[in-house]
Short mmCIF file of C-alpha atoms in Angstrom, two decimals:
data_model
loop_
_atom_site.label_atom_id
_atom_site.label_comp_id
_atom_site.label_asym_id
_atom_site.label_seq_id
_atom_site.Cartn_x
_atom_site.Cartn_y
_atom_site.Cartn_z
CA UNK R 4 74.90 19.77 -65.98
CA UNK R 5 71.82 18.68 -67.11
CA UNK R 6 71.64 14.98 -69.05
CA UNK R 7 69.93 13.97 -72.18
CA UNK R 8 68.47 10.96 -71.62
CA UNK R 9 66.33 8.12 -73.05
CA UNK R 10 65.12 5.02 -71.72
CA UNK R 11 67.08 2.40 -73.42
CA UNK R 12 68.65 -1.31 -73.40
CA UNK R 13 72.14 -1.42 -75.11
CA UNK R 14 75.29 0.30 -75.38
CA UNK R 15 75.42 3.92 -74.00
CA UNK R 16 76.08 6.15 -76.91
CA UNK R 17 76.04 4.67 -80.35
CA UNK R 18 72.71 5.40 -82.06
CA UNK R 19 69.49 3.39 -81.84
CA UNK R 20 70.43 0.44 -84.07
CA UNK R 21 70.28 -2.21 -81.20
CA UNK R 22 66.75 -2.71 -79.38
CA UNK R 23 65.38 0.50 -77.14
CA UNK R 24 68.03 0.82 -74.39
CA UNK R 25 67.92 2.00 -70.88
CA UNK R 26 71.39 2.53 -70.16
CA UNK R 27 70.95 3.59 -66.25
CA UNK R 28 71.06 -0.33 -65.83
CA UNK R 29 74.47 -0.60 -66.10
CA UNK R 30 75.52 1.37 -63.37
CA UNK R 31 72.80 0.10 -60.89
CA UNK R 32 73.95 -2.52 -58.27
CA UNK R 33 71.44 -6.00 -57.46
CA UNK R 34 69.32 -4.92 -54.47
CA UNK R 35 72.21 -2.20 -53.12
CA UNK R 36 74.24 -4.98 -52.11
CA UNK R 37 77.38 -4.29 -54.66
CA UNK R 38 76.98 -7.42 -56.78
CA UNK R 39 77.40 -7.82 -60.27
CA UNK R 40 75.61 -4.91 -62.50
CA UNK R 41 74.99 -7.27 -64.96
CA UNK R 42 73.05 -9.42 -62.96
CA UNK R 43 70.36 -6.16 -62.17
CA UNK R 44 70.87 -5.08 -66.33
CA UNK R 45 70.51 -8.48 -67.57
CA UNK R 46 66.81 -9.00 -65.25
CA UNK R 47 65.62 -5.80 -66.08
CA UNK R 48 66.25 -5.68 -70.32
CA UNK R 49 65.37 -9.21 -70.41
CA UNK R 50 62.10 -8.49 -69.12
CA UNK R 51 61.62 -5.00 -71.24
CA UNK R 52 62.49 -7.06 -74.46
CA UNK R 53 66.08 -5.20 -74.55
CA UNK R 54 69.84 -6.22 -74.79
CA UNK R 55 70.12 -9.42 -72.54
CA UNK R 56 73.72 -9.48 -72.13
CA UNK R 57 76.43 -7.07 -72.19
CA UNK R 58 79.02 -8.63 -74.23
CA UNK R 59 78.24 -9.73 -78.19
CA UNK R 60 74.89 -11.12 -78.60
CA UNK R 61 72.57 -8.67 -77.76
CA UNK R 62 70.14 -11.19 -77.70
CA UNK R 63 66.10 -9.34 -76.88
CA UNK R 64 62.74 -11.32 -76.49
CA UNK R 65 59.71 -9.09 -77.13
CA UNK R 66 57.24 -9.02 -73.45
CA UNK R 67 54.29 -6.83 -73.07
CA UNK R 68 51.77 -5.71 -71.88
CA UNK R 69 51.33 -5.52 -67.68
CA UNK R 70 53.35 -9.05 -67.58
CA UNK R 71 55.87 -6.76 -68.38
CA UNK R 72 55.41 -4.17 -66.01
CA UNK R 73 55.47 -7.04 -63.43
CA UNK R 74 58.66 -7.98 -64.51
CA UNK R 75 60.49 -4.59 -65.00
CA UNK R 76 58.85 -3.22 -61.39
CA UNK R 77 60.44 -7.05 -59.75
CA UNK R 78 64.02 -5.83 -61.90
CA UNK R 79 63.70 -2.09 -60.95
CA UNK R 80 63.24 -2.87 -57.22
CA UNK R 81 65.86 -5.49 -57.61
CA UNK R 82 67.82 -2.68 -59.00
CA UNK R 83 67.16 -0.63 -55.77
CA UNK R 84 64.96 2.57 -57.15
CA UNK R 85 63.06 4.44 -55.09
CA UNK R 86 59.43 4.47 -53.49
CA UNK R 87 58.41 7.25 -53.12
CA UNK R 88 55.19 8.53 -50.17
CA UNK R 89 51.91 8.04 -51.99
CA UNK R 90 49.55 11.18 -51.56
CA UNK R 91 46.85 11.16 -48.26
CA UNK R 92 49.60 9.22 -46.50
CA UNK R 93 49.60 9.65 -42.99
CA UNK R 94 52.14 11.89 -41.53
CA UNK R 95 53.29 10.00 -38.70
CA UNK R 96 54.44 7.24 -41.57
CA UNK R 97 56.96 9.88 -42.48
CA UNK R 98 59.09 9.53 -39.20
CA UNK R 99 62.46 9.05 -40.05
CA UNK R 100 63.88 5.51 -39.09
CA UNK R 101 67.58 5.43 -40.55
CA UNK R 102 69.80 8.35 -41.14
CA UNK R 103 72.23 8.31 -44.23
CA UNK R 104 74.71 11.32 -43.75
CA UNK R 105 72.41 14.10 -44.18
CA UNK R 106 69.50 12.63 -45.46
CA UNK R 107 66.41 10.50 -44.29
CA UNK R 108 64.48 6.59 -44.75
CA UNK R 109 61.28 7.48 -43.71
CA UNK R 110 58.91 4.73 -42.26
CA UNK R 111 56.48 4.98 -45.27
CA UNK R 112 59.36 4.56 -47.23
CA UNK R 113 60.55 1.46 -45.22
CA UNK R 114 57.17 -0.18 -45.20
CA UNK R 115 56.25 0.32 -49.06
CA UNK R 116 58.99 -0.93 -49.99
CA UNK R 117 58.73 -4.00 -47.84
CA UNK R 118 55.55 -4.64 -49.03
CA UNK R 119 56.64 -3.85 -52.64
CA UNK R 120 59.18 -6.52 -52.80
CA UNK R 121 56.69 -8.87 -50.62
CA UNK R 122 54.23 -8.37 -53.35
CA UNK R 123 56.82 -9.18 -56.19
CA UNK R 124 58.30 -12.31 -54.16
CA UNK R 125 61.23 -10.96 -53.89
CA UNK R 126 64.11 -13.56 -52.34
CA UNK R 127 65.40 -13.25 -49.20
CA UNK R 128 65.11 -11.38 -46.06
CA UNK R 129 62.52 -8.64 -47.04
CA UNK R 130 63.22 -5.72 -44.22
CA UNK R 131 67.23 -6.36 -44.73
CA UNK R 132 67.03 -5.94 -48.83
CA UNK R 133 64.72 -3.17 -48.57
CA UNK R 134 66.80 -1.32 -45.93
CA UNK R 135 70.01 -1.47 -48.36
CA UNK R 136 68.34 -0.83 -51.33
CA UNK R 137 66.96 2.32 -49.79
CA UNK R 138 70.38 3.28 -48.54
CA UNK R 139 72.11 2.85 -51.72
CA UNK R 140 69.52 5.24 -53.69
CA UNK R 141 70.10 7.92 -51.22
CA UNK R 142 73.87 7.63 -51.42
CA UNK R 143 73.21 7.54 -55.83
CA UNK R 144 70.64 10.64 -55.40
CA UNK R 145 73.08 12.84 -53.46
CA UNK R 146 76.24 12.00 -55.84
CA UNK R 147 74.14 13.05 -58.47
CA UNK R 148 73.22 16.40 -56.61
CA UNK R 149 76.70 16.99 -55.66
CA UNK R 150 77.46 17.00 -59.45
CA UNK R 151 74.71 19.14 -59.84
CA UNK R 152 73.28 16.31 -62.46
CA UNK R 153 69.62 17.00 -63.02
CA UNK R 154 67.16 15.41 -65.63
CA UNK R 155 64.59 17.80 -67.04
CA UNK R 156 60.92 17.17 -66.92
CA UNK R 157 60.62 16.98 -70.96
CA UNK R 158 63.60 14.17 -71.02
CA UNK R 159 61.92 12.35 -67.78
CA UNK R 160 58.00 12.41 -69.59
CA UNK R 161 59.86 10.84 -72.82
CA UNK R 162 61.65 8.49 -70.97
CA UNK R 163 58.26 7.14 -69.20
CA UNK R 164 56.13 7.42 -72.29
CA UNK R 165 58.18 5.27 -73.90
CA UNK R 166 58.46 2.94 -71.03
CA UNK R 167 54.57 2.46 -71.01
CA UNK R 168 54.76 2.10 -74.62
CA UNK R 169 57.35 -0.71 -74.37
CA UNK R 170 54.38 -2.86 -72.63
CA UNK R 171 51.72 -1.25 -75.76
CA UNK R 172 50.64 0.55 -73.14
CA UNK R 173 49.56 4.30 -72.82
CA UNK R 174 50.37 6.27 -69.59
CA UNK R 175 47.36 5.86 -68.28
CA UNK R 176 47.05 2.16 -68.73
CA UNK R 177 50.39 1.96 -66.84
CA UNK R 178 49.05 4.21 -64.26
CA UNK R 179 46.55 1.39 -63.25
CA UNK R 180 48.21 -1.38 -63.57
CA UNK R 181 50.78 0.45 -60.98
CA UNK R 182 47.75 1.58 -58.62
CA UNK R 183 46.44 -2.21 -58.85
CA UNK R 184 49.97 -2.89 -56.99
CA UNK R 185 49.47 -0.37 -54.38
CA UNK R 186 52.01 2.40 -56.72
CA UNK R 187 51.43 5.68 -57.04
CA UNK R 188 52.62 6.85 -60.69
CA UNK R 189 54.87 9.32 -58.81
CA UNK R 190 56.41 6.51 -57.15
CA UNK R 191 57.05 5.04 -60.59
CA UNK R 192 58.43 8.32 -61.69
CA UNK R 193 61.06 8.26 -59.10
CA UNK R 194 62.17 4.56 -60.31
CA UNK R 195 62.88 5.83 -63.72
CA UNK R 196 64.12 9.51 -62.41
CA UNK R 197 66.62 7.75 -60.29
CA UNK R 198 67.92 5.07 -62.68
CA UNK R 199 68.28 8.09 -64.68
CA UNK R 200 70.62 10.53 -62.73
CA UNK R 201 72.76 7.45 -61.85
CA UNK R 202 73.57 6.27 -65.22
CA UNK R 203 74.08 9.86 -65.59
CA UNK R 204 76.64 9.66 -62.54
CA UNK R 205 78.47 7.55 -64.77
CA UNK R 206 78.14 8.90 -68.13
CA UNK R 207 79.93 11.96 -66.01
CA UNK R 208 82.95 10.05 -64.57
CA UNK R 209 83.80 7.15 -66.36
CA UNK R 210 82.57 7.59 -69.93
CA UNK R 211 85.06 10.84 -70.98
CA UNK R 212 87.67 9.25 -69.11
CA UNK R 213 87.88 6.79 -72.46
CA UNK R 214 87.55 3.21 -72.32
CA UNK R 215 89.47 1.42 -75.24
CA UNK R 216 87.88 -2.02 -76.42
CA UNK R 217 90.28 -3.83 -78.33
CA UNK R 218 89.99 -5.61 -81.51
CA UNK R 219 90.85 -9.15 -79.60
CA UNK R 220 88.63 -8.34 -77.02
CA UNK R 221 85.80 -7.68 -79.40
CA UNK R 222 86.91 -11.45 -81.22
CA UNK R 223 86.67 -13.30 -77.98
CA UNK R 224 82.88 -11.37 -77.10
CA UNK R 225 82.17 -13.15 -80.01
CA UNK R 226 83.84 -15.96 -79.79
CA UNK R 227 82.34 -16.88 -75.85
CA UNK R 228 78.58 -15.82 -76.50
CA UNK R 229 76.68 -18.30 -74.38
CA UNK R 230 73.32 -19.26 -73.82
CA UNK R 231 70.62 -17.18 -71.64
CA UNK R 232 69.35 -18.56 -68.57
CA UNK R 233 65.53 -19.63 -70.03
CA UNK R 234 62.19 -21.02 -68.08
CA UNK R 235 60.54 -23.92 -68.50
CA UNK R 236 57.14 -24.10 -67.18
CA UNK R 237 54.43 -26.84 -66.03
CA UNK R 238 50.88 -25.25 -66.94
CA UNK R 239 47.26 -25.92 -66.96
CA UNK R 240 45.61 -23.83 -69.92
CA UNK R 241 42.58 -22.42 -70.48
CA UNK R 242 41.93 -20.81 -74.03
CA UNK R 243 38.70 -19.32 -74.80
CA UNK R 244 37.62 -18.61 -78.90
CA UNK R 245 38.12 -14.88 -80.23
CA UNK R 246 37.30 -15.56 -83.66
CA UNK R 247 35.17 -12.89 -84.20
CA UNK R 248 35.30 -8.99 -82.49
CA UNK R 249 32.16 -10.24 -80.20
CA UNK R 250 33.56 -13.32 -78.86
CA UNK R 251 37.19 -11.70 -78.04
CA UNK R 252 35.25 -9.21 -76.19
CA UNK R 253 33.15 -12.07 -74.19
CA UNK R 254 36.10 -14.25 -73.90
CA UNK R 255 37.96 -11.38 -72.59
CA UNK R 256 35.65 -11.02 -69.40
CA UNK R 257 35.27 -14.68 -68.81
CA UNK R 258 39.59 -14.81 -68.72
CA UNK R 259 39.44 -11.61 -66.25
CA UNK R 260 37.12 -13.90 -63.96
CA UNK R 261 39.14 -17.25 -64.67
CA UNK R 262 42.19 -15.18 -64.00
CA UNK R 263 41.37 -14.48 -60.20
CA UNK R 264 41.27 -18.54 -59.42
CA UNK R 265 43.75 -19.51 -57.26
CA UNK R 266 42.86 -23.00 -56.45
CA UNK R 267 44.61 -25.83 -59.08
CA UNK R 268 41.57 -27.99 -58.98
CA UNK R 269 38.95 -25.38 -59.76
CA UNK R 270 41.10 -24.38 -62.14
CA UNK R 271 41.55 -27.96 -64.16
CA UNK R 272 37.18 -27.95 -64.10
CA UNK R 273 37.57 -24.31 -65.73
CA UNK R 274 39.31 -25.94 -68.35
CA UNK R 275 37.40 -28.60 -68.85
CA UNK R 276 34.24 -26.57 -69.09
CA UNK R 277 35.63 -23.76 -71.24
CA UNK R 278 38.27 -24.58 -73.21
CA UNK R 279 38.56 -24.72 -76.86
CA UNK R 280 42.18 -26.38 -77.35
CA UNK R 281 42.94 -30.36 -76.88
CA UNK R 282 44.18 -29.86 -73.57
CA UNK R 283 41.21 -29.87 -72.16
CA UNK R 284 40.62 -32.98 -72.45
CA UNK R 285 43.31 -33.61 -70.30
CA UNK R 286 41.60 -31.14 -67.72
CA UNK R 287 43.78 -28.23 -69.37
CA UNK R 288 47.26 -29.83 -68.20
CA UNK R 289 50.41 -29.09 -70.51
CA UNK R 290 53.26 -31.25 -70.28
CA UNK R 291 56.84 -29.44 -69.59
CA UNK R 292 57.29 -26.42 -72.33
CA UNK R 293 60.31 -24.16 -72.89
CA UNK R 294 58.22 -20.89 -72.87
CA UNK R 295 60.93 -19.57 -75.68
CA UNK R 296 58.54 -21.80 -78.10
CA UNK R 297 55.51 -20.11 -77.18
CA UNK R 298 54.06 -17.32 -79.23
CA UNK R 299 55.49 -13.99 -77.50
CA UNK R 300 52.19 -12.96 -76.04
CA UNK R 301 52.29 -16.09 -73.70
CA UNK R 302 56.38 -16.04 -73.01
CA UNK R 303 55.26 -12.08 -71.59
CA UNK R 304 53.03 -13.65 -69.24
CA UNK R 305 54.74 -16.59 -68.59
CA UNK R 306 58.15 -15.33 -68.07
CA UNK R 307 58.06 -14.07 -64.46
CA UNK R 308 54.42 -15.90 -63.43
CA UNK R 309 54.95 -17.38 -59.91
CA UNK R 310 54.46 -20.99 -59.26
CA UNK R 311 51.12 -21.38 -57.73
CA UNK R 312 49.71 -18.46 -59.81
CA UNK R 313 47.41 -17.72 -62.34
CA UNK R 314 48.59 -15.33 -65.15
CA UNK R 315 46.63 -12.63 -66.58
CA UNK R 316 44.29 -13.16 -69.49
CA UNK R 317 46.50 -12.58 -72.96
CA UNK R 318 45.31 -12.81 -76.43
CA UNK R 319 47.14 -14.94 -78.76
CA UNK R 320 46.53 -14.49 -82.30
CA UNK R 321 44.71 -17.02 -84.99
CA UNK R 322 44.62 -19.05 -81.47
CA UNK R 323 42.43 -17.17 -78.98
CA UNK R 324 42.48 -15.68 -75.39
CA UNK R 325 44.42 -17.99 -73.11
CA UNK R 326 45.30 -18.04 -68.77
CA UNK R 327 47.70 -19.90 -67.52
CA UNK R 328 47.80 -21.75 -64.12
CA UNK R 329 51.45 -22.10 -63.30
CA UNK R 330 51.95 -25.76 -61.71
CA UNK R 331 55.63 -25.67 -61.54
CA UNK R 332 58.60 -23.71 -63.10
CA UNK R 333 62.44 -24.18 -63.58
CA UNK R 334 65.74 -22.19 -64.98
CA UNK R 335 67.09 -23.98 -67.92
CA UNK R 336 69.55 -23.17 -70.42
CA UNK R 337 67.78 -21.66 -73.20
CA UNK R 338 69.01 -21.03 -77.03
CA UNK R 339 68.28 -17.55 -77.87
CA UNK R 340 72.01 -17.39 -78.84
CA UNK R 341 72.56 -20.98 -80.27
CA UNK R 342 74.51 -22.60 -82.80
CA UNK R 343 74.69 -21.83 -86.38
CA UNK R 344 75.57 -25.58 -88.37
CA UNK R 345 76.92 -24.99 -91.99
CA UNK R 346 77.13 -28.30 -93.58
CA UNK R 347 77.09 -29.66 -96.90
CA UNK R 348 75.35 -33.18 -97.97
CA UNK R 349 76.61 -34.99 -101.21
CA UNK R 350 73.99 -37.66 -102.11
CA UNK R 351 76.01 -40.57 -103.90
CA UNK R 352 73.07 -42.75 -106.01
CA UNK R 353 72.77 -45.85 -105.13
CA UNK R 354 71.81 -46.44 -101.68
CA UNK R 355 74.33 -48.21 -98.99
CA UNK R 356 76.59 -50.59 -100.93
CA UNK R 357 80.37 -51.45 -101.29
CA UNK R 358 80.54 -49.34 -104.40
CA UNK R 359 78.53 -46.15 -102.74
CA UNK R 360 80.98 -46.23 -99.48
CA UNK R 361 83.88 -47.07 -102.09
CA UNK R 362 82.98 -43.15 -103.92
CA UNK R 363 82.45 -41.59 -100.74
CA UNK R 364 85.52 -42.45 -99.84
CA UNK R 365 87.34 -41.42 -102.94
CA UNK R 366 85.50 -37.97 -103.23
CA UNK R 367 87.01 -37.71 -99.54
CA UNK R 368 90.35 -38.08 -100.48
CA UNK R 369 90.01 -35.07 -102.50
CA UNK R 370 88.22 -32.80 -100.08
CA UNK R 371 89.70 -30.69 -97.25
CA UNK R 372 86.85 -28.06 -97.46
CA UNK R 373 82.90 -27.53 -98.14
CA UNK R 374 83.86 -25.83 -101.21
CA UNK R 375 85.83 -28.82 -102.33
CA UNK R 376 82.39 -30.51 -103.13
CA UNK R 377 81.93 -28.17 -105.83
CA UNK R 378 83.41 -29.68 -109.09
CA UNK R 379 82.52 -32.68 -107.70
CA UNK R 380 79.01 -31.90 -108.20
CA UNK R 381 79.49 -30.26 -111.39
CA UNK R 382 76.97 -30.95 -113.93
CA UNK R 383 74.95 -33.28 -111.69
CA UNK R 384 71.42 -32.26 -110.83
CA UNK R 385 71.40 -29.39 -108.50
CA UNK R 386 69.30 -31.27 -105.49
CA UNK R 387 72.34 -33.65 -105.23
CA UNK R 388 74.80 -31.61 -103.46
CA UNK R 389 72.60 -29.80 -100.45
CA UNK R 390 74.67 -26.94 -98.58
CA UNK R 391 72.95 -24.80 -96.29
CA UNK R 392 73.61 -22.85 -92.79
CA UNK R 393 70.77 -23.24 -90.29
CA UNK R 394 70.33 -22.30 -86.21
CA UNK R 395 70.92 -26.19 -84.71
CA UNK R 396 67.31 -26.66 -83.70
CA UNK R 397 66.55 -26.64 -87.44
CA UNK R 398 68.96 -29.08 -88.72
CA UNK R 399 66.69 -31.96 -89.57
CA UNK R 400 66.86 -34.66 -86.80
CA UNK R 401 68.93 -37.22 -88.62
CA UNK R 402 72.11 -34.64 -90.11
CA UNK R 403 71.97 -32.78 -86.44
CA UNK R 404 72.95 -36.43 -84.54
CA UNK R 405 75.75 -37.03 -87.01
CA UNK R 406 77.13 -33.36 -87.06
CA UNK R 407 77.38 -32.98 -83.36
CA UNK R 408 79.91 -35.53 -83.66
CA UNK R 409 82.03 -33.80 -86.30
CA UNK R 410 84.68 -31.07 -86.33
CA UNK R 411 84.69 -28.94 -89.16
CA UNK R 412 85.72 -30.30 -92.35
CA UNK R 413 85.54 -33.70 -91.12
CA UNK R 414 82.51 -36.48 -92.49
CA UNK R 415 80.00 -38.89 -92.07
CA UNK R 416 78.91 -41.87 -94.08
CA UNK R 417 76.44 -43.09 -91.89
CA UNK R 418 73.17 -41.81 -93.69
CA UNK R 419 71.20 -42.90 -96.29
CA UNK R 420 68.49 -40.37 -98.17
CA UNK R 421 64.62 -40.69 -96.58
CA UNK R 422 64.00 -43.22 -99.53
CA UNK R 423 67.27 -45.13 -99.43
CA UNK R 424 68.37 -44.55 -102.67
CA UNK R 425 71.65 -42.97 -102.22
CA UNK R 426 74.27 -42.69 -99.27
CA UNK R 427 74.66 -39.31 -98.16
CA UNK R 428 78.36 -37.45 -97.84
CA UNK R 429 77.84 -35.47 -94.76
CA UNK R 430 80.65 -32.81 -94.29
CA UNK R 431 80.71 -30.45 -91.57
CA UNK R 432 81.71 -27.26 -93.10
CA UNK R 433 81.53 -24.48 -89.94
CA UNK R 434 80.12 -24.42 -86.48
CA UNK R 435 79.53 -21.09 -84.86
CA UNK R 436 77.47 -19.02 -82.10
CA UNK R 437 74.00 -17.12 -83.60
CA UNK R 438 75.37 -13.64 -83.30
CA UNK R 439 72.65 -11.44 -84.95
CA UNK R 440 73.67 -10.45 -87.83
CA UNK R 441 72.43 -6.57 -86.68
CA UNK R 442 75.10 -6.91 -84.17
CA UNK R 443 78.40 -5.17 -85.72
CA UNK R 444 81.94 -4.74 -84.67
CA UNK R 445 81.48 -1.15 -83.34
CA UNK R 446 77.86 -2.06 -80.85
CA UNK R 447 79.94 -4.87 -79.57
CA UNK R 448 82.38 -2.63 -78.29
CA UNK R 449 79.74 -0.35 -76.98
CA UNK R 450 78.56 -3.38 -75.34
CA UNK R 451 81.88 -3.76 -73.63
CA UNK R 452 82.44 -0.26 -72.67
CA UNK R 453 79.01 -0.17 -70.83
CA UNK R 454 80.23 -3.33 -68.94
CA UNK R 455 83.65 -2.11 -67.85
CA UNK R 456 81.59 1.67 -66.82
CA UNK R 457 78.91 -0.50 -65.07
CA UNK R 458 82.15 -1.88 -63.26
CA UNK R 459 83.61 1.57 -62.48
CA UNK R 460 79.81 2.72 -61.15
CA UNK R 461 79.61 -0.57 -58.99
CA UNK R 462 82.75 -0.06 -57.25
CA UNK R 463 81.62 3.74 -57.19
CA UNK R 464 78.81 3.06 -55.51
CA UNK R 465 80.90 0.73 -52.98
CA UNK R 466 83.28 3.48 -52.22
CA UNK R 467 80.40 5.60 -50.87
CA UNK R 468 78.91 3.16 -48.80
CA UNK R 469 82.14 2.66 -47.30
CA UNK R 470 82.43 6.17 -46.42
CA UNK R 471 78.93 6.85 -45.56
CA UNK R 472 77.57 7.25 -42.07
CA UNK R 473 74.48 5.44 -41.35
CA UNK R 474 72.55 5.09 -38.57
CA UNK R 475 69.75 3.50 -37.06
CA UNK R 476 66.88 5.59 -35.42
CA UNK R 477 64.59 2.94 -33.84
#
């Protein structure tokens, strides 16, 4: 049969309403070596801006430009896709060096992909995780020939059109950034043509087979969303003016020039010379940043940049055209899913006294919930009862400390207001994970479905390997 397919992050089937999906991550395995799917998904729509998880959150973070492409050619190969000869290629290169059942690795194939994954700093032994990657996509490709699964040209140009414009980027513009990596674009064809047939693979033998989600399954996606591995990142910035047409067009050559230094210390003079921001002062050295506060322009860049490397020029709005010189870099735990704090704060007049802590504790006697606090309040100016929901970062400083020590429905009398006129009643009325509100009942199932086909594909995927003969030939 031939299979409709898009380029997407999200739950197979299920309309567009999440971000753009590319569902053939869920049934790809990490580097052909039968680990987690998620880990390979959760890389590749990360980078692409898609769903980050596969359970409830859904949680995306916008990249582009060719930071992106960086980062979803690193997840593709990590994915195990396949290079494919680039033209003019010698012909001796296209000796065969391992055999897998009927079909042949060629040395080109061996040795671009090497370099590929050199080029991306891959981890690991290079040769090894490029031979089983390889492997694995011709024991995918032939599954999907034996079930006669195809994808047509017209669905395979959409799918990369919209890939390019993912990144704002035409075909053309992806086409270079591909060549300055040593790609051909048909090589890049054949990474999305082959994620393609194998989510198709799966689509085919796990997806009319039914998968029920139930309702307590769907509550407890909910109820365990969890943070997102994030970066944090130790830079030295450069950012050049682009307040007028004319000077983004200078400052844009300059960057492509201060963008090919390698060295730290060259790069710190740079800075000192050129830049426009107060860090140059301090020879253009940032202290530790989470990059999830940066504008989105610089997390594209930043998000996959190398220690030791210099990112590519990016233009930041109302701010200018900044490079980055990446000193250092580290996982953290980042809060793109995060806690909601509902909490209410009853402002008794009269500052901290025996008679303030005296009311407090009588209006707590009658209370049990936030919604208790409402005849209290009754006819009392409407700035003296504050209730509001708010992600935890945005809690001011004060109410956060005291909260994180309460259940809900339990209180604090430990404040006072900024001016210390009156003693606040701080009641913790909910606590609960940031799950978009976009995200309904029916996409978090999808969500789970995908995971539990992923699973089926992954131990698909095994099963062949198991049963496949492959040999050496040098």
């Amino acid at each position: 049969m031939t299979s409709k397919s898009r380029l997407m992050c999200g739950p197979m089937g299920g309309g567009e309403s999440l971000p753009k999906r590319i569902d053939e991550q869920i049934v790809r395995t990490v580097g052909g070596m039968n680990q987690p799917l998620a880990r390979g998904r959760n890389l590749f729509c990360a980078t692409l801006g898609g769903t980050a998880r596969m359970s409830a959150t859904e949680a995306s973070a916008r990249v582009s430009g060719a930071g992106l492409f960086r980062g979803a050619l690193l997840a593709l190969a990590l994915a195990g896709l396949t290079l494919t000869p680039a033209p003019g290629v010698a012909q001796g290169q296209f000796s065969p060096v391992i055999k897998v059942n009927d079909d042949m690795i060629t040395e080109f194939e061996l040795s671009q992909r090497m370099a590929f994954l050199r080029i991306l700093g891959a981890p690991g032994d290079i040769g090894e995780l490029a031979r089983e990657q390889l492997i694995s996509e011709k024991l995918q490709l032939a599954e999907a020939d034996f079930l006669d699964i195809t994808v047509s040209d017209e669905d395979l140009t959409e799918a990369l059109a919209e890939f390019a414009a993912r990144g704002n980027l035409d075909l053309e513009q992806m086409t270079a950034f591909l060549a300055q990596a040593g790609i051909a674009f048909e090589s890049f064809r054949e990474f999305v043509r082959a994620g393609l047939l194998w989510r198709e693979v799966a689509r085919s033998k796990f997806l009319a087979s039914g998968q029920t989600i139930t309702e307590s399954e769907i509550d407890r996606a909910y109820a365990e969303a969890e943070p997102q591995p994030g970066v944090k990142v130790l830079v030295t910035e450069i950012v050049l003016p682009a307040s007028t047409p004319e000077s983004e067009r200078a400052s844009m050559m300059r960057a492509d020039r201060l963008a090919q230094i390698t060295d730290p210390v060259e790069f710190s003079r740079a800075a000192t010379r050129f830049s426009i921001v107060n860090s140059r002062l301090t020879k253009g050295e940032r202290d530790w940043m989470d990059i999830s506060t940066l504008p989105p322009e610089a997390q594209a860049v930043l998000s996959n940049a190398a220690e030791g490397r210099t990112t590519r020029p990016v233009m930041l709005p109302e701010i200018g055209v900044a490079v980055y010189y990446v000193r250092d870099r580290e996982t953290i735990t980042s809060t793109k899913v995060g806690t909601l704090l509902e909490y209410a704060a009853f402002l008794i007049p009269g500052g901290r006294s025996e008679a303030t802590l005296a009311e407090a504790a009588r209006i707590r006697e009658e209370v049990d919930i936030c919604d208790d606090l409402y005849p209290i309040a009754r006819g009392l100016p409407a700035d003296q009862l504050i209730r509001e929901e708010l992600p935890e970062g945005s809690v001011p400083a004060a109410y956060r400390s005291e909260l994180a020590k309460l259940d809900p429905g339990e209180v604090s009398t430990a404040l006072t207001s900024s001016s210390g006129n009156a003693l606040v009643f701080l009641m913790l009325c909910n606590r609960r994970n940031a799950v978009p509100d976009s995200v309904s009942r029916d996409q978090v199932a999808d969500g789970l479905r995908n995971q539990r086909i992923g699973a089926l594909a992954n131990d698909l995927l095994a099963d062949l390997r198991a049963q496949a003969r492959v040999e050496d030939l040098r």
